[in-house]
C-alpha cells in the first residue's frame, strides 16, 4: 500500500503527487495542513523526524525528500517510465533536478515565505507562535519561520532571490531551445520535479517569465498544464491555489 | 573512453575518482590545478561552463556534478554494484548523499576555504586575483572566492558551519548505530560520496569527531582507509594531503 503525507498540490508536495498521477498509482492521501503547523505535530514527526512534507509510506517503509521519493517510485513502479532510457539524458535529468533543489527552489521559496508566512502567523493568538516555533525539529526551519513571520528577510536577500529565479528561468530557456522537455526529447522526472516551482514564477517574479524573455518556459508550462496527470493532481487542491498552474490559465 | 577532469583526491573530485577505482574502470586523468585557477580557464570552461571539477567525459558526452557522475557510472557500468539492490536502501543512499551535498559539504567547505584560500591568493601578484575573479563563471563562486581571500567569513558564519558539521557527524553516528554502512548493510555510493568530506573533519572540526562523541564514524573512516580503492585513489595525489585519509593514519 502507498500512502502520501502532503500539503496542497504545490511546492515540494506536488512533486510526488504528480509522479503518482503520471504513473496511475493509487495512494492513500494524508493531508497535512502547513497553515496549522501540522507538519511539526508529534504525530507527523513520528513519520518524518524533520517535520517536513512530503513523506511516502510504502508497505511500512518511510521515504522522505521529494526528489528521492520520485526516484524510488521509478525504481519500484517502472511500468510508466519517467527516467529516460538513455543514461546521458538520465544524468541531465538529475543535474536539472539537483539545480532545482539547491538553487531555483530555495530562491523561489524565500519569496513565497516572505509573502505568505506573516498572514499565517497573524491569525494565531499572542504567544502561540513562540510555542509552535519551539516544536520545529530543524534549526534552519525554525530560523526561516521566525525570519519570515517578522518580515525580516532583507531587501538585499529578496533581490538576490529574484535574481536567482531569473538565472534559473534563463537556464531553462537555454535547455528548451534544444529540446522539448527538460532532460531531452522524453518527458521525465526533470519536468515532474519542476512543475510546481516554475508554475509559481509568473506570480512571484513576473519579470523573469514574460513572453519576451521566456517564451519557451511559458510554452513548457502551458504544455504541462494540459497533461491529464497535472490536472488530476491539481484537482486534489483543498484551497484556491494562486501561483499554481490553475492561476495561469 | 572515460576521461575525468579532477583536482586532488579530495572534496568533490574524490567522489568519482573513488567510484571509478571501486569499479575497476580505466580512465584518462586530466589534472586541473585549483590553486592555479585552471578550473576557470577558457579551455576548461569549454568542458564545464560552470568552471567546476569534477567533470566526466564518456565517449564524447560530458557529465558534471559529482553525485550525478557516480549515478551515471552506476547506470552504465553496473558490474561492480554500488547502488543497493533493495529500493528502500537505495532511497536511503540518495537521502544521505543529498544531505551531504546540501548541508554537510557546504558547511565543511566554508571552513576549508577559510583556511586555505588566503594562502593561495597571497602567492599571486598584485592585481592578478581581480583578473582571475573576473573569469569565474558563477556569481556565487566569485563571491565565495572574494570572501575567503579577504578573510571575510564572519565568526558567526564559521561557528554555524562548525555546528552543522557536528550535526552531520551526529546524524552519521545514528545511522551507523543501526548499520555497518551509510545506506544499510551494503557498501554503496552513500559511503563513496562521503569519504573525502568525513576524512577532512578530524582536522577542520576535531571536536566533532573525537573518540567520545563519534566512535562509529571513526571506525567507518578507518574501514574506508583500508579499502584498496581508497588507497588507489589517494595514490593519485600530487600534493601532500592534510585532512585526507592519509593524514589520519
Coordinates of C-alpha atoms in Angstrom, one line a residue:
Chain A
X1 CA 0.0 0.0 0.0
X2 CA 1.1 3.5 -0.8
X3 CA 0.4 6.4 1.5
X4 CA 1.4 10.0 0.9
X5 CA 1.6 12.7 3.5
X6 CA 1.3 16.0 1.6
X7 CA 0.0 19.6 1.6
X8 CA -1.6 21.2 -1.3
X9 CA -0.5 20.2 -4.9
X10 CA 2.2 22.9 -4.8
X11 CA 5.9 23.3 -4.0
X12 CA 7.5 20.0 -2.9
X13 CA 4.3 18.2 -2.1
X14 CA 3.3 18.4 -5.8
X15 CA 6.4 16.5 -6.9
X16 CA 5.3 13.0 -5.7
X17 CA 1.6 13.8 -6.2
X18 CA 2.3 14.5 -9.9
X19 CA 4.6 11.5 -10.2
X20 CA 2.0 9.2 -8.7
X21 CA -0.7 10.5 -11.0
X22 CA 1.6 10.1 -14.1
X23 CA 2.2 6.5 -13.1
X24 CA -1.5 5.9 -12.5
X25 CA -0.8 4.6 -8.9
X26 CA -3.5 4.6 -6.3
X27 CA -2.5 6.1 -2.9
X28 CA -4.0 7.0 0.4
X29 CA -3.8 10.7 0.8
X30 CA -3.0 12.2 4.2
X31 CA -3.4 16.0 4.1
X32 CA -1.0 17.9 6.4
X33 CA -2.1 21.5 6.9
X34 CA 1.0 23.6 6.9
X35 CA -1.0 26.7 7.8
X36 CA -2.0 24.9 11.0
X37 CA 1.6 23.7 11.6
X38 CA 0.5 20.1 11.4
X39 CA 3.9 19.1 9.9
X40 CA 5.5 19.8 13.3
X41 CA 2.9 17.8 15.3
X42 CA 4.2 14.9 17.4
X43 CA 2.1 12.5 15.2
X44 CA 3.7 13.7 12.0
X45 CA 7.2 14.0 13.4
X46 CA 6.9 10.2 14.1
X47 CA 6.6 9.8 10.3
X48 CA 9.3 12.3 9.4
X49 CA 11.5 13.4 12.2
X50 CA 12.5 16.5 10.2
X51 CA 8.8 17.7 10.3
X52 CA 8.6 18.2 6.5
X53 CA 6.2 17.1 3.8
X54 CA 6.0 15.2 1.6
X55 CA 6.6 11.7 3.0
X56 CA 5.8 8.4 1.4
X57 CA 5.0 5.2 3.2
X58 CA 5.2 2.1 1.0
X59 CA 4.4 -1.2 2.8
X60 CA 5.7 0.2 6.0
X61 CA 8.9 1.8 4.7
X62 CA 9.1 5.6 5.1
X63 CA 10.7 7.6 2.2
X64 CA 11.3 11.3 2.6
X65 CA 12.7 14.1 0.3
X66 CA 10.5 14.7 -2.7
X67 CA 13.3 14.2 -5.3
X68 CA 14.3 10.9 -3.7
X69 CA 10.6 9.8 -3.4
X70 CA 10.2 10.2 -7.2
X71 CA 13.4 8.1 -7.9
X72 CA 12.0 5.5 -5.5
X73 CA 8.7 5.4 -7.3
X74 CA 10.6 4.9 -10.6
X75 CA 12.7 2.1 -9.1
X76 CA 9.7 0.2 -7.8
X77 CA 7.0 1.1 -10.3
X78 CA 8.8 1.4 -13.7
X79 CA 5.9 0.5 -15.9
X80 CA 5.2 4.1 -16.8
X81 CA 8.8 5.2 -17.3
X82 CA 9.7 8.8 -16.2
X83 CA 13.5 8.2 -16.2
X84 CA 15.0 8.4 -19.8
X85 CA 16.4 5.1 -21.1
X86 CA 19.5 6.9 -22.4
X87 CA 21.9 7.3 -19.4
X88 CA 23.2 10.7 -20.6
X89 CA 19.7 12.0 -20.7
X90 CA 19.1 10.5 -17.3
X91 CA 22.2 12.3 -16.0
X92 CA 20.8 15.6 -17.4
X93 CA 17.5 14.8 -15.6
X94 CA 19.4 14.5 -12.3
X95 CA 21.6 17.6 -12.9
X96 CA 18.5 19.7 -13.6
X97 CA 16.6 18.3 -10.6
X98 CA 19.6 19.0 -8.4
X99 CA 19.8 22.5 -9.6
X100 CA 16.1 23.0 -8.8
X101 CA 16.6 21.6 -5.3
X102 CA 19.8 23.5 -4.5
X103 CA 19.3 26.9 -6.3
X104 CA 15.9 27.5 -8.0
X105 CA 13.6 26.2 -5.3
X106 CA 15.3 27.9 -2.3
X107 CA 15.3 31.2 -4.1
X108 CA 11.6 31.0 -5.0
X109 CA 10.7 29.6 -1.6
X110 CA 12.1 32.6 0.2
X111 CA 9.9 34.9 -1.9
X112 CA 6.9 32.7 -1.2
X113 CA 7.5 32.5 2.5
X114 CA 8.0 36.3 2.6
X115 CA 4.6 36.8 1.0
X116 CA 2.6 34.2 2.9
X117 CA 4.0 33.5 6.3
X118 CA 3.2 36.8 8.0
X119 CA -0.5 36.3 7.2
X120 CA -0.4 32.8 8.6
X121 CA 1.2 33.9 11.8
X122 CA -1.0 36.9 12.3
X123 CA -4.1 34.6 12.6
X124 CA -2.5 33.0 15.7
X125 CA -3.2 34.1 19.3
X126 CA -0.4 36.0 21.0
X127 CA 2.3 33.7 22.3
X128 CA 1.0 30.8 20.3
X129 CA 3.6 31.2 17.5
X130 CA 6.5 31.0 20.0
X131 CA 5.2 27.7 21.3
X132 CA 4.8 26.4 17.7
X133 CA 8.4 27.5 16.9
X134 CA 9.7 25.5 19.8
X135 CA 8.5 22.2 18.3
X136 CA 10.1 22.7 14.9
X137 CA 12.7 19.9 14.7
X138 CA 15.2 21.6 12.4
X139 CA 17.0 24.8 13.5
X140 CA 17.2 26.0 9.9
X141 CA 13.4 25.7 9.5
X142 CA 12.9 27.4 12.9
X143 CA 15.0 30.3 11.8
X144 CA 13.2 30.6 8.5
X145 CA 9.8 30.7 10.1
X146 CA 10.9 33.3 12.6
X147 CA 12.5 35.5 9.9
X148 CA 9.6 35.2 7.5
X149 CA 7.0 35.9 10.3
X150 CA 8.7 39.1 11.3
X151 CA 9.2 40.3 7.8
X152 CA 12.9 40.1 8.4
X153 CA 14.2 38.9 5.0
X154 CA 16.3 41.9 3.9
X155 CA 15.7 43.7 0.6
X156 CA 19.1 42.5 -0.5
X157 CA 18.2 38.9 0.2
X158 CA 14.9 39.2 -1.6
X159 CA 16.6 40.9 -4.6
X160 CA 19.2 38.1 -4.7
X161 CA 16.4 35.5 -4.7
X162 CA 14.6 37.3 -7.6
X163 CA 18.0 37.3 -9.4
X164 CA 18.4 33.6 -8.8
X165 CA 14.9 32.9 -10.1
X166 CA 15.7 34.9 -13.2
X167 CA 19.0 32.9 -13.7
X168 CA 17.0 29.7 -13.3
X169 CA 14.5 30.6 -16.0
X170 CA 17.3 31.7 -18.3
X171 CA 18.9 28.3 -17.8
X172 CA 15.6 26.6 -18.5
X173 CA 15.1 28.7 -21.7
X174 CA 18.6 27.5 -23.0
X175 CA 17.6 23.9 -22.4
X176 CA 14.3 24.3 -24.1
X177 CA 16.0 25.9 -27.1
X178 CA 17.5 22.5 -27.8
X179 CA 14.8 20.0 -26.6
X180 CA 11.1 19.8 -26.0
X181 CA 11.5 18.6 -22.3
X182 CA 14.0 19.4 -19.6
X183 CA 16.1 16.3 -19.9
X184 CA 15.8 15.9 -23.7
X185 CA 13.2 14.6 -26.1
X186 CA 11.5 12.5 -23.4
X187 CA 9.2 13.8 -20.7
X188 CA 10.9 12.9 -17.4
X189 CA 11.2 13.5 -13.7
X190 CA 13.1 16.7 -14.6
X191 CA 9.8 18.0 -15.8
X192 CA 7.7 16.5 -13.0
X193 CA 10.1 17.9 -10.4
X194 CA 10.0 21.4 -11.8
X195 CA 6.3 21.9 -12.5
X196 CA 5.2 23.4 -9.2
X197 CA 8.3 25.6 -8.9
X198 CA 8.0 27.0 -12.4
X199 CA 4.2 27.5 -12.1
X200 CA 4.8 29.9 -9.2
X201 CA 7.2 32.2 -11.0
X202 CA 4.7 34.2 -13.0
X203 CA 3.1 35.4 -9.7
X204 CA 6.3 35.8 -7.6
X205 CA 8.8 37.1 -10.2
X206 CA 6.7 38.1 -13.2
X207 CA 9.6 39.9 -15.0
X208 CA 11.5 36.6 -15.1
X209 CA 8.9 34.8 -17.2
X210 CA 7.1 37.2 -19.5
X211 CA 6.6 36.5 -23.2
X212 CA 9.7 38.4 -24.3
X213 CA 12.3 36.8 -22.1
X214 CA 10.9 33.3 -21.5
X215 CA 8.7 32.2 -24.4
X216 CA 9.9 28.6 -24.2
X217 CA 9.3 28.3 -20.5
X218 CA 5.8 29.6 -20.9
X219 CA 5.1 27.1 -23.7
X220 CA 6.5 24.4 -21.5
X221 CA 4.2 25.4 -18.6
X222 CA 1.2 25.5 -21.0
X223 CA 2.0 22.0 -22.2
X224 CA 2.4 20.8 -18.6
X225 CA -1.0 22.4 -17.7
X226 CA -2.7 20.3 -20.4
X227 CA -1.4 17.0 -19.1
X228 CA -4.1 14.8 -17.5
X229 CA -1.8 13.9 -14.6
X230 CA -1.2 17.6 -13.8
X231 CA -5.0 18.3 -13.9
X232 CA -5.6 15.2 -11.7
X233 CA -3.0 16.4 -9.1
X234 CA -4.3 20.0 -9.1
X235 CA -7.9 18.6 -8.6
X236 CA -6.7 17.4 -5.2
X237 CA -6.4 21.1 -4.0
X238 CA -8.4 22.0 -1.0
X239 CA -7.7 25.7 -1.1
X240 CA -7.6 28.0 -4.1
X241 CA -4.1 28.0 -5.4
X242 CA -2.6 31.3 -6.6
X243 CA 0.6 30.7 -8.4
X244 CA -0.3 27.2 -9.4
X245 CA -1.0 26.2 -13.0
X246 CA -4.7 26.9 -12.3
X247 CA -4.0 30.6 -11.8
X248 CA -2.0 30.9 -15.1
X249 CA -4.8 29.9 -17.4
Chain B
X1 CA 36.7 6.0 -23.4
X2 CA 36.4 7.6 -20.0
X3 CA 38.1 10.9 -19.1
X4 CA 38.0 12.6 -15.8
X5 CA 38.8 16.2 -15.1
X6 CA 39.7 16.4 -11.4
X7 CA 41.9 18.0 -8.8
X8 CA 43.5 16.1 -5.9
X9 CA 41.7 13.0 -4.5
X10 CA 39.8 15.2 -2.0
X11 CA 36.5 17.0 -1.7
X12 CA 34.2 16.6 -4.7
X13 CA 37.0 15.4 -7.1
X14 CA 37.5 12.3 -4.9
X15 CA 33.9 11.1 -5.3
X16 CA 34.1 9.9 -9.0
X17 CA 37.8 9.0 -8.5
X18 CA 36.9 6.6 -5.8
X19 CA 33.8 5.3 -7.7
X20 CA 36.0 4.6 -10.8
X21 CA 38.6 2.8 -8.6
X22 CA 35.9 0.7 -6.9
X23 CA 34.5 -0.3 -10.2
X24 CA 38.0 -1.1 -11.6
X25 CA 37.4 1.2 -14.6
X26 CA 40.4 2.7 -16.5
X27 CA 40.2 6.4 -17.2
X28 CA 42.3 9.2 -18.7
X29 CA 43.1 11.6 -15.8
X30 CA 43.2 15.3 -16.5
X31 CA 44.6 17.1 -13.5
X32 CA 43.1 20.6 -13.0
X33 CA 45.1 22.7 -10.6
X34 CA 42.6 24.7 -8.5
X35 CA 45.5 26.5 -6.8
X36 CA 46.4 27.9 -10.3
X37 CA 42.7 28.6 -11.1
X38 CA 42.8 26.3 -14.1
X39 CA 39.1 25.4 -13.4
X40 CA 38.2 28.9 -14.7
X41 CA 40.5 28.8 -17.8
X42 CA 38.8 29.1 -21.2
X43 CA 39.9 25.6 -22.0
X44 CA 38.2 24.0 -19.0
X45 CA 35.1 26.2 -19.2
X46 CA 34.5 24.7 -22.6
X47 CA 34.2 21.3 -20.8
X48 CA 32.2 22.6 -17.9
X49 CA 30.7 26.1 -18.4
X50 CA 30.3 26.4 -14.6
X51 CA 34.1 26.1 -14.1
X52 CA 33.9 23.4 -11.5
X53 CA 35.6 20.0 -11.2
X54 CA 35.0 17.1 -11.4
X55 CA 33.7 16.6 -15.0
X56 CA 33.5 13.2 -16.7
X57 CA 33.6 12.7 -20.5
X58 CA 32.4 9.4 -21.7
X59 CA 32.5 8.7 -25.4
X60 CA 32.1 12.5 -26.0
X61 CA 29.2 13.1 -23.6
X62 CA 30.1 15.5 -20.7
X63 CA 28.6 14.7 -17.3
X64 CA 29.0 17.2 -14.4
X65 CA 28.1 17.2 -10.7
X66 CA 30.0 14.5 -8.7
X67 CA 26.9 12.9 -7.2
X68 CA 25.3 12.6 -10.7
X69 CA 28.5 11.3 -12.2
X70 CA 28.5 8.4 -9.7
X71 CA 24.9 7.6 -10.5
X72 CA 25.8 7.7 -14.2
X73 CA 28.8 5.3 -13.7
X74 CA 26.4 3.0 -11.9
X75 CA 23.8 3.2 -14.8
X76 CA 26.5 2.5 -17.4
X77 CA 28.9 0.1 -15.6
X78 CA 26.8 -1.9 -13.1
X79 CA 29.1 -4.9 -12.9
X80 CA 30.6 -3.8 -9.6
X81 CA 27.3 -2.7 -7.9
X82 CA 27.4 0.4 -5.7
X83 CA 23.7 1.0 -5.5
X84 CA 21.9 -1.3 -3.1
X85 CA 19.5 -3.8 -4.8
X86 CA 16.8 -3.1 -2.2
X87 CA 15.0 0.1 -3.3
X88 CA 14.4 1.3 0.2
X89 CA 18.2 1.1 0.9
X90 CA 18.7 2.8 -2.4
X91 CA 16.4 5.7 -1.3
X92 CA 18.4 5.9 2.0
X93 CA 21.6 6.1 -0.1
X94 CA 20.2 9.1 -2.0
X95 CA 18.8 10.8 1.0
X96 CA 22.2 10.7 2.7
X97 CA 24.1 11.8 -0.5
X98 CA 21.6 14.7 -0.8
X99 CA 22.2 15.7 2.8
X100 CA 26.0 15.6 2.2
X101 CA 25.6 17.8 -0.9
X102 CA 23.2 20.3 0.6
X103 CA 24.2 20.6 4.3
X104 CA 27.4 18.7 5.4
X105 CA 29.7 19.5 2.5
X106 CA 28.9 23.3 2.2
X107 CA 29.5 23.7 5.9
X108 CA 32.8 21.9 5.8
X109 CA 33.7 23.6 2.6
X110 CA 33.4 27.1 4.1
X111 CA 35.9 26.1 6.9
X112 CA 38.3 24.6 4.3
X113 CA 38.1 27.7 2.1
X114 CA 38.6 30.0 5.1
X115 CA 41.8 28.1 6.0
X116 CA 43.3 27.6 2.5
X117 CA 42.2 30.4 0.2
X118 CA 44.1 33.3 1.7
X119 CA 47.4 31.5 1.3
X120 CA 46.6 30.7 -2.3
X121 CA 45.7 34.3 -3.1
X122 CA 48.7 35.7 -1.3
X123 CA 51.1 34.0 -3.7
X124 CA 49.6 35.9 -6.6
X125 CA 51.0 39.2 -8.0
X126 CA 49.1 42.4 -7.1
X127 CA 46.0 42.8 -9.3
X128 CA 46.2 39.3 -10.6
X129 CA 43.5 38.0 -8.3
X130 CA 41.0 40.6 -9.5
X131 CA 41.6 39.4 -13.1
X132 CA 41.2 35.8 -12.1
X133 CA 37.9 36.7 -10.2
X134 CA 36.5 38.2 -13.4
X135 CA 36.6 35.0 -15.3
X136 CA 34.8 32.9 -12.7
X137 CA 31.5 31.9 -14.5
X138 CA 29.2 31.6 -11.4
X139 CA 28.4 34.7 -9.3
X140 CA 28.1 32.5 -6.2
X141 CA 31.7 31.1 -6.7
X142 CA 33.1 34.6 -7.4
X143 CA 31.6 35.8 -4.1
X144 CA 32.9 32.8 -2.2
X145 CA 36.5 33.3 -3.6
X146 CA 36.4 37.0 -2.7
X147 CA 35.0 36.5 0.8
X148 CA 37.5 33.7 1.6
X149 CA 40.5 35.6 0.1
X150 CA 39.8 38.6 2.3
X151 CA 39.2 36.6 5.5
X152 CA 35.6 37.9 5.4
X153 CA 33.6 34.9 6.6
X154 CA 32.3 36.2 9.9
X155 CA 32.9 34.4 13.2
X156 CA 29.1 33.7 13.3
X157 CA 29.2 32.1 9.9
X158 CA 32.2 30.0 10.8
X159 CA 30.7 28.9 14.1
X160 CA 27.5 28.0 12.3
X161 CA 29.4 25.8 9.8
X162 CA 31.2 24.1 12.7
X163 CA 27.7 23.4 14.3
X164 CA 26.4 22.0 11.0
X165 CA 29.5 19.7 10.7
X166 CA 28.8 18.5 14.3
X167 CA 25.1 17.9 13.4
X168 CA 26.2 15.9 10.3
X169 CA 28.5 13.7 12.3
X170 CA 25.8 13.1 14.9
X171 CA 23.4 12.0 12.1
X172 CA 26.1 9.7 10.8
X173 CA 26.6 8.2 14.2
X174 CA 22.9 7.4 14.5
X175 CA 22.9 5.7 11.1
X176 CA 26.0 3.7 12.0
X177 CA 24.4 2.6 15.3
X178 CA 22.0 0.5 13.1
X179 CA 24.1 -0.5 10.1
X180 CA 27.6 -1.1 9.0
X181 CA 27.5 1.3 6.1
X182 CA 25.7 4.6 5.5
X183 CA 22.8 3.1 3.4
X184 CA 22.4 -0.2 5.3
X185 CA 24.3 -3.5 5.3
X186 CA 25.8 -2.9 1.8
X187 CA 28.7 -0.6 1.0
X188 CA 27.2 1.9 -1.5
X189 CA 27.5 5.3 -3.2
X190 CA 26.4 6.8 0.2
X191 CA 29.8 5.8 1.5
X192 CA 31.8 6.6 -1.6
X193 CA 30.2 10.1 -1.7
X194 CA 31.0 10.8 2.0
X195 CA 34.6 9.6 2.3
X196 CA 36.5 12.8 1.4
X197 CA 34.1 15.0 3.4
X198 CA 34.3 12.9 6.5
X199 CA 38.0 12.4 6.2
X200 CA 38.5 16.2 6.4
X201 CA 36.5 16.6 9.7
X202 CA 39.2 15.5 12.2
X203 CA 41.4 18.3 11.0
X204 CA 38.8 21.0 10.5
X205 CA 36.4 20.3 13.3
X206 CA 38.3 17.9 15.6
X207 CA 35.7 18.3 18.5
X208 CA 33.0 16.8 16.2
X209 CA 34.8 13.6 15.6
X210 CA 36.7 12.5 18.7
X211 CA 36.6 9.0 20.2
X212 CA 34.0 10.1 22.8
X213 CA 31.4 11.6 20.6
X214 CA 31.9 9.8 17.3
X215 CA 33.4 6.3 17.8
X216 CA 31.3 4.8 14.9
X217 CA 32.2 7.5 12.4
X218 CA 35.9 7.0 13.3
X219 CA 35.6 3.2 12.8
X220 CA 33.8 3.8 9.5
X221 CA 36.7 6.1 8.4
X222 CA 39.3 3.5 9.4
X223 CA 37.4 0.8 7.5
X224 CA 37.3 3.1 4.4
X225 CA 41.0 3.9 4.7
X226 CA 41.7 0.1 4.4
X227 CA 39.8 -0.3 1.1
X228 CA 42.1 -0.9 -1.9
X229 CA 40.0 1.5 -4.0
X230 CA 40.5 4.3 -1.4
X231 CA 44.3 3.6 -1.3
X232 CA 44.4 3.6 -5.1
X233 CA 42.6 6.9 -5.4
X234 CA 44.7 8.5 -2.7
X235 CA 47.8 7.3 -4.5
X236 CA 46.9 9.7 -7.4
X237 CA 47.6 12.7 -5.1
X238 CA 50.2 15.1 -6.4
X239 CA 50.5 17.2 -3.3
X240 CA 50.6 16.1 0.4
X241 CA 47.0 15.9 1.6
X242 CA 46.3 17.2 5.1
X243 CA 42.8 16.3 6.1
X244 CA 42.6 13.3 3.8
X245 CA 42.6 9.8 4.9
X246 CA 46.4 9.7 4.6
X247 CA 46.7 12.2 7.4
X248 CA 44.5 10.3 9.7
X249 CA 46.5 7.2 9.8

